[in-house]
mmCIF file of C-alpha atoms in Angstrom:
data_model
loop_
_atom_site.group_PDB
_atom_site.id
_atom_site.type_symbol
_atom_site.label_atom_id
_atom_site.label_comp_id
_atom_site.label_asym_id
_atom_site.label_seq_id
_atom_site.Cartn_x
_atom_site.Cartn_y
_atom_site.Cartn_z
ATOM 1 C CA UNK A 149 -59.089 32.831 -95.454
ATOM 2 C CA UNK A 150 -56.644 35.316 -94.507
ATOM 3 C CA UNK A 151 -52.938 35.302 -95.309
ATOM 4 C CA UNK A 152 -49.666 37.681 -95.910
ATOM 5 C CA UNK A 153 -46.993 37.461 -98.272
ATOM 6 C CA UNK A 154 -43.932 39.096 -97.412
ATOM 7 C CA UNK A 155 -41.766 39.603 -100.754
ATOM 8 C CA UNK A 156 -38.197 39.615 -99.933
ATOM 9 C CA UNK A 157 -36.354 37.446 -97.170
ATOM 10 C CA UNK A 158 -33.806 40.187 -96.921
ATOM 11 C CA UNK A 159 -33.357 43.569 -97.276
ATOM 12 C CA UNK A 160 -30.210 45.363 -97.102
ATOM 13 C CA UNK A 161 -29.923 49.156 -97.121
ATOM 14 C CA UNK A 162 -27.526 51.986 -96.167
ATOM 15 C CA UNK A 163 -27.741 53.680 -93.099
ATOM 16 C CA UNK A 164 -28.953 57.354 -94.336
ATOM 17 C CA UNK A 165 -31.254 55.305 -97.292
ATOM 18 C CA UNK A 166 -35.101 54.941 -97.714
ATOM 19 C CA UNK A 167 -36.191 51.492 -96.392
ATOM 20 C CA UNK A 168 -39.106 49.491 -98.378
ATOM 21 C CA UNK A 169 -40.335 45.909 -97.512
ATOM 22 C CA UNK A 170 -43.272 45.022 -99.415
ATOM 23 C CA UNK A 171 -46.191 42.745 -98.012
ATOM 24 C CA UNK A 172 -49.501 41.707 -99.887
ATOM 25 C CA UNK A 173 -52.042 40.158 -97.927
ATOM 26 C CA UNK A 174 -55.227 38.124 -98.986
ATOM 27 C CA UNK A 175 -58.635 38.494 -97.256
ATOM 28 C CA UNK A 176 -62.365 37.821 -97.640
ATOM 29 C CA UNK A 177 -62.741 40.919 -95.675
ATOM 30 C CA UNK A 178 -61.939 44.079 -94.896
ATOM 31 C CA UNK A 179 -58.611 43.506 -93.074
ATOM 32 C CA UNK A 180 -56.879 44.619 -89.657
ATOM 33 C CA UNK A 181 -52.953 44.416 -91.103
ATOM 34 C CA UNK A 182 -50.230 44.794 -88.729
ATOM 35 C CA UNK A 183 -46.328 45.639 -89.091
ATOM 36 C CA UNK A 184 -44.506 44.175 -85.937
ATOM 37 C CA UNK A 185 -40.620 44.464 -85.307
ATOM 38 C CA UNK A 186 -38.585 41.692 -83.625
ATOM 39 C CA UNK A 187 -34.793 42.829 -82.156
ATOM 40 C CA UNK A 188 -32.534 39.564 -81.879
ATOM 41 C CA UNK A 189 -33.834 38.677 -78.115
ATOM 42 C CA UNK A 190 -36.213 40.189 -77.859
ATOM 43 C CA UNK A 191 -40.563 40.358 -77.523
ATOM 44 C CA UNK A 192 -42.516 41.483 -81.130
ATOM 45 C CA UNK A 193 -43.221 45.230 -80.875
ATOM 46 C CA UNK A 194 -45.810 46.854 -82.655
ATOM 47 C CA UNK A 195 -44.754 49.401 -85.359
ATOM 48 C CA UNK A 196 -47.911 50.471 -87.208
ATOM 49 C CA UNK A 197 -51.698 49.249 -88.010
ATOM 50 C CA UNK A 198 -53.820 49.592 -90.166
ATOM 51 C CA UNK A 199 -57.896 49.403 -89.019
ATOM 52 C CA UNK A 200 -59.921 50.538 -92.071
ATOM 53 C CA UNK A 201 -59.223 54.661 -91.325
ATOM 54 C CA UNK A 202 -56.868 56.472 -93.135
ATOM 55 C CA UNK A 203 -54.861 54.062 -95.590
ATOM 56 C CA UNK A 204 -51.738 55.845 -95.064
ATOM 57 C CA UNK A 205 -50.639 54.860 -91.215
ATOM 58 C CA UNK A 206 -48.037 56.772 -89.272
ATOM 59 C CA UNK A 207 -45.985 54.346 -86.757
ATOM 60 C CA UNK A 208 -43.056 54.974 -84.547
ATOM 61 C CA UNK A 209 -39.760 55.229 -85.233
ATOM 62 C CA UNK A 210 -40.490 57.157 -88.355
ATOM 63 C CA UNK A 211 -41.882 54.342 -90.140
ATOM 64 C CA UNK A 212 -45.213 54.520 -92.242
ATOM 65 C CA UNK A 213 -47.183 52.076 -94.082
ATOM 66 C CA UNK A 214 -50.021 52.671 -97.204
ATOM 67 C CA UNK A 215 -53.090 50.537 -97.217
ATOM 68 C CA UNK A 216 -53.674 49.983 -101.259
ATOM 69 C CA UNK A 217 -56.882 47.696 -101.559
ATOM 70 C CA UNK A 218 -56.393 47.865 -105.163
ATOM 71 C CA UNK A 219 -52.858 46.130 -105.055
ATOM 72 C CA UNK A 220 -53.837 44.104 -102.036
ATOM 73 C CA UNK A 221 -50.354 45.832 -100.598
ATOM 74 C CA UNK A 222 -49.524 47.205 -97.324
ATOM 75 C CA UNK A 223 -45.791 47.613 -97.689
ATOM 76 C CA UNK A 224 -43.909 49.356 -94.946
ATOM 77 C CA UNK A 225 -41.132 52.811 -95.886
ATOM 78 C CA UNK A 226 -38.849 54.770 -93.715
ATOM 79 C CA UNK A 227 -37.054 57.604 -95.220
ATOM 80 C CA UNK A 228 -33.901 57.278 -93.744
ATOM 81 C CA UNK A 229 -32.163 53.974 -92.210
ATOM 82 C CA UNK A 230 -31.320 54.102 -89.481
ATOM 83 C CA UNK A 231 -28.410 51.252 -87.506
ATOM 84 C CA UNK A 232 -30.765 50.338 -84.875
ATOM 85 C CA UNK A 233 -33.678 49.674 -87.756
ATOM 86 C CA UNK A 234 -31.840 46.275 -88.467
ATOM 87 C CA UNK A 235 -34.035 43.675 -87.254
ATOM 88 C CA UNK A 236 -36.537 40.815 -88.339
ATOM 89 C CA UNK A 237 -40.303 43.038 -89.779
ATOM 90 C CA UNK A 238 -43.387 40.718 -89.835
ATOM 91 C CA UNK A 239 -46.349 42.125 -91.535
ATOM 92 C CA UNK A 240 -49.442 40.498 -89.996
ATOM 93 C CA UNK A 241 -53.329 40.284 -90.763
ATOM 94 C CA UNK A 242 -56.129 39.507 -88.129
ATOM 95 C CA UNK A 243 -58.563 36.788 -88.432
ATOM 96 C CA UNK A 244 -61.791 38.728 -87.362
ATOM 97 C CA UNK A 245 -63.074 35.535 -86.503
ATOM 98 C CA UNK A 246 -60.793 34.368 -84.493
ATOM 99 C CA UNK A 247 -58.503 37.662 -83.444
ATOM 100 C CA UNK A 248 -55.338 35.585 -83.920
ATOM 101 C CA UNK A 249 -53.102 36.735 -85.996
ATOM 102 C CA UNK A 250 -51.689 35.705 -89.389
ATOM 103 C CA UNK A 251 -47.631 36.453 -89.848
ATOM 104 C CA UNK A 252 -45.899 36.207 -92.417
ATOM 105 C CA UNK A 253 -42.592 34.630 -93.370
ATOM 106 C CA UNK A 254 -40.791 37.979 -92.437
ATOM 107 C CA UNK A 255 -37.856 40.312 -94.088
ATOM 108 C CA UNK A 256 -34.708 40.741 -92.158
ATOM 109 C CA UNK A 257 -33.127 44.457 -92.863
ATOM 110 C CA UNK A 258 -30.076 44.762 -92.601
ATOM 111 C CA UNK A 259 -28.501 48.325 -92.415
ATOM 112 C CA UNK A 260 -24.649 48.988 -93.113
ATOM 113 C CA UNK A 261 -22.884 52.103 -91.982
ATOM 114 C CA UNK B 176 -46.513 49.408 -66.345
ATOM 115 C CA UNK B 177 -45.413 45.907 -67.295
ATOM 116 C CA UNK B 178 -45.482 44.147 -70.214
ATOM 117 C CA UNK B 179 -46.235 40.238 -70.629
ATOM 118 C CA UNK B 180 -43.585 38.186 -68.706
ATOM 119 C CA UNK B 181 -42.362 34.566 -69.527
ATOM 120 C CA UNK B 182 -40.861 31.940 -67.747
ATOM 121 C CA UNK B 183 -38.147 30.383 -67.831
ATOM 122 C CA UNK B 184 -36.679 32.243 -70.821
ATOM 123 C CA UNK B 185 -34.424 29.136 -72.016
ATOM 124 C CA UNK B 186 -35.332 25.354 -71.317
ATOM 125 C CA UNK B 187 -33.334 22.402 -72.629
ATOM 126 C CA UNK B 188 -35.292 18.932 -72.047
ATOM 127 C CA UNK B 189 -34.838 15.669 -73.113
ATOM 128 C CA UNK B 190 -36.789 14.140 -75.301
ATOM 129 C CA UNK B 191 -39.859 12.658 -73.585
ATOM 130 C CA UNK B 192 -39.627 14.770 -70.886
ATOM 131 C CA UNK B 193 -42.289 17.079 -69.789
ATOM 132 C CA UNK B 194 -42.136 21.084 -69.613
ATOM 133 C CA UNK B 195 -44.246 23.839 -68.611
ATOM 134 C CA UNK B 196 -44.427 27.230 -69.915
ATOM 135 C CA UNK B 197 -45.735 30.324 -67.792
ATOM 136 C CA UNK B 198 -47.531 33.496 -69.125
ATOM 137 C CA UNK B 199 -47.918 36.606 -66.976
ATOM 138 C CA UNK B 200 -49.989 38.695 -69.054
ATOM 139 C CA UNK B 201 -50.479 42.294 -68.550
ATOM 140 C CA UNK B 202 -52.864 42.704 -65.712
ATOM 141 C CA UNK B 203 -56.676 43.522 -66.626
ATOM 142 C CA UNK B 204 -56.010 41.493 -69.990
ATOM 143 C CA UNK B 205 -59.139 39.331 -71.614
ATOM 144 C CA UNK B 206 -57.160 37.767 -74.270
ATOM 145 C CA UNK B 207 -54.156 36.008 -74.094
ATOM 146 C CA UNK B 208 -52.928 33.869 -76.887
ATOM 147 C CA UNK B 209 -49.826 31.603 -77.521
ATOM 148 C CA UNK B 210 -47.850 30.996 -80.671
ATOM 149 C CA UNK B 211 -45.169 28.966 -81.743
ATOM 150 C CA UNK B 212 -42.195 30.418 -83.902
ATOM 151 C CA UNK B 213 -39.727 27.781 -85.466
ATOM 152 C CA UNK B 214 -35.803 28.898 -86.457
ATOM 153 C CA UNK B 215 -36.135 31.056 -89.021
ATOM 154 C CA UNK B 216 -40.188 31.228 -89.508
ATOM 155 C CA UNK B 217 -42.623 33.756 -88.274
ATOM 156 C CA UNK B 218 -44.895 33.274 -85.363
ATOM 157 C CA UNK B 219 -48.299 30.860 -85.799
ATOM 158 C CA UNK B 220 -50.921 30.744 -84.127
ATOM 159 C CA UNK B 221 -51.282 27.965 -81.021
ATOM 160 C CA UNK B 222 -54.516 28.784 -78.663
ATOM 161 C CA UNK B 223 -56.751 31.483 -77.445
ATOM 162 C CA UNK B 224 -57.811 32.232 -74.273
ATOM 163 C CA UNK B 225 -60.443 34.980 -73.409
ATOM 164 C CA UNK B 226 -60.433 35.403 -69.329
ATOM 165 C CA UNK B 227 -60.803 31.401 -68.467
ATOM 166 C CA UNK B 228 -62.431 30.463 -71.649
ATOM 167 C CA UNK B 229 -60.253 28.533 -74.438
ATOM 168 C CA UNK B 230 -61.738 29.785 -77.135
ATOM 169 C CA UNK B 231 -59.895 28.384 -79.974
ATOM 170 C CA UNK B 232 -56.738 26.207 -80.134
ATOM 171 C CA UNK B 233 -56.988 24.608 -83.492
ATOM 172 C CA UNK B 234 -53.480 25.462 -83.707
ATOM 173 C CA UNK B 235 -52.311 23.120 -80.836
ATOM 174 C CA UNK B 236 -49.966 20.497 -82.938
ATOM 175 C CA UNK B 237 -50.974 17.276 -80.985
ATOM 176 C CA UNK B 238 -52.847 16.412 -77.731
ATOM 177 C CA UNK B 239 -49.296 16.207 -75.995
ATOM 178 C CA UNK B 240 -49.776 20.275 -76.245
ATOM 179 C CA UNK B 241 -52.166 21.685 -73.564
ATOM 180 C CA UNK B 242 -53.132 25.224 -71.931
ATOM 181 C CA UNK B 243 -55.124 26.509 -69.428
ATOM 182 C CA UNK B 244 -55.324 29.675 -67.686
ATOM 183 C CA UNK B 245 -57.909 28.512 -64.291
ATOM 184 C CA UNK B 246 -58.123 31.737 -63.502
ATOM 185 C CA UNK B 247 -58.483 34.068 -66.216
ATOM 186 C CA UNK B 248 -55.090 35.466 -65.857
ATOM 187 C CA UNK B 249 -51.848 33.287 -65.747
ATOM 188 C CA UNK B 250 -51.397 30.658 -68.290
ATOM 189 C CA UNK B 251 -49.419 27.680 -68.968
ATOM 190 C CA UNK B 252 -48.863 25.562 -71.955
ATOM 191 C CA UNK B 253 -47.918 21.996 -71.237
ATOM 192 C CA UNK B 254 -45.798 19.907 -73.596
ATOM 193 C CA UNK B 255 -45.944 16.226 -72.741
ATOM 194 C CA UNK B 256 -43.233 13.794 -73.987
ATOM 195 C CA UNK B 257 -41.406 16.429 -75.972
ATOM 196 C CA UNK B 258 -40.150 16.033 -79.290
ATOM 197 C CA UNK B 259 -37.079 17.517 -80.981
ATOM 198 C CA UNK B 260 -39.876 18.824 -83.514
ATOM 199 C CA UNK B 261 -40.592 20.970 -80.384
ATOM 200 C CA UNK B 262 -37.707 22.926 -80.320
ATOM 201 C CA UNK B 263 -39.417 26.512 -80.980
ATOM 202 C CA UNK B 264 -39.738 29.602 -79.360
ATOM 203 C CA UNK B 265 -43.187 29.739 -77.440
ATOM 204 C CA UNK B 266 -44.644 33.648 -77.629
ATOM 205 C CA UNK B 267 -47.482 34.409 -75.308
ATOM 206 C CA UNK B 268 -49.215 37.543 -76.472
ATOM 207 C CA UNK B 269 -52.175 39.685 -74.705
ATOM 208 C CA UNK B 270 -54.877 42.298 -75.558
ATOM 209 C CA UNK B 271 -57.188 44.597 -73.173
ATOM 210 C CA UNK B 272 -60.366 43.663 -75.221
ATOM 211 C CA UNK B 273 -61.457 40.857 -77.977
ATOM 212 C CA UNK B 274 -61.857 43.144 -80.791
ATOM 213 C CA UNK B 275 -60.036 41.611 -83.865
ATOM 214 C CA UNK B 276 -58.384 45.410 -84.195
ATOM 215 C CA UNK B 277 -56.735 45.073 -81.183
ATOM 216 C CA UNK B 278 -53.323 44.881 -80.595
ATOM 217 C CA UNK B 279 -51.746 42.415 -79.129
ATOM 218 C CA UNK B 280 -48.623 42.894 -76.034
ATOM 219 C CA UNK B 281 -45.835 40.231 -76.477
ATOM 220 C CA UNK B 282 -43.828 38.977 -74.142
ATOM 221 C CA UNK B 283 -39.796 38.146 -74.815
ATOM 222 C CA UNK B 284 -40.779 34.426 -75.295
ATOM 223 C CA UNK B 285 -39.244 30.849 -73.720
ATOM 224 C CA UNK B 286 -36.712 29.224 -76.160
ATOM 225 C CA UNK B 287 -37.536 25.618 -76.027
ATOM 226 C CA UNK B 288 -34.534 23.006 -77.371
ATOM 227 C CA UNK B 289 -35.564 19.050 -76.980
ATOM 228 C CA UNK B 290 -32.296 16.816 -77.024
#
């Protein structure tokens, strides 16, 4: 079975600071992992994923995630916060049986000025 | 283009009542899926559609929770005598193909609250 863990409930970071919310996933396979962003409001946008190519992914926004099969990790960086970064980040891994996805529990980052 | 559209955005119901949820997926779309995110959790996994065919919804609660989409586009998700237990926000989601890879298109989701 497939399944995330997302380590920390909250993150808070300084605008102008590298970001870092770790995720660790669980799979019988090899895994489809996801990092989607959700603004207060608003519809779950895709940042980055990850589909067995390159382990290190490039997303938008400036945000980048490494696939490590060795740690089982996938955790998600940015180099530099920025205000409009805070929001809720759900790392996510595909049931290739199924195509739904598997979310995690999420990490809100917050960002202070 | 446009993305996945949901209506209403907000319903309030009384308990026992029944509501209806719509899904406009992007247009061309084969899958469309729904999920259910509680206060505070992340999003799991209700039903899957691909064109008119529910595939999968071993994630439906109870039988008072019930989807179709007739004609391989819309959908709806029916709650019948609603509970306060389903107070949630309902996410429909859609992807161009049904390769596991895929991604999959939210839309901005209806906040359900049972009184």
């Amino acid at each position: 079975a497939q399944s995330v863990t997302q380590l920390d409930s909250h993150v808070s970071v300084s605008e102008g600071t590298p970001v870092l919310l770790r995720c660790n996933y669980s799979s019988s396979y090899s895994p489809s992992l996801f990092w989607y962003v959700q603004h207060p409001n608003k519809g779950l946008q895709l940042l980055l994923k990850y589909t067995s190519a390159a382990t290190l992914v490039k997303g938008i926004n400036g945000f980048e995630a490494e696939f490590k099969k060795s740690e089982t990790s996938f955790h998600l960086t940015k180099p530099s916060a920025h205000m409009s970064d805070a929001a809720e980040y759900f790392c996510v891994v595909s049931d290739p049986h199924t195509d739904k996805l598997i979310f995690g529990t999420g990490t809100r980052l917050q960002v202070f000025p | 283009g446009a993305g996945v559209s949901q209506s209403p955005r907000y319903k309030v119901a009384k308990r026992g009542q029944d509501v209806a949820l719509r899904c406009d997926p992007i247009s061309g779309h084969v899958s469309l899926f729904w999920y259910q995110q509680a206060l505070g959790q992340g999003p799991e996994f209700l039903t899957y559609f691909q064109n008119e065919a529910q595939l999968d919804k071993s994630g439906l609660p109870s039988d008072r929770f019930f989807a179709e989409r007739p004609e391989g586009s819309v959908s709806t998700l029916k709650i019948q005598r609603t509970q306060q237990e389903d107070s949630a926000v309902y996410l429909c989601a859609s992807s161009p193909t049904t390769w596991a890879q895929e991604t999959q298109y939210f839309g901005p989701g209806t906040r359900l609250l049972v009184l």
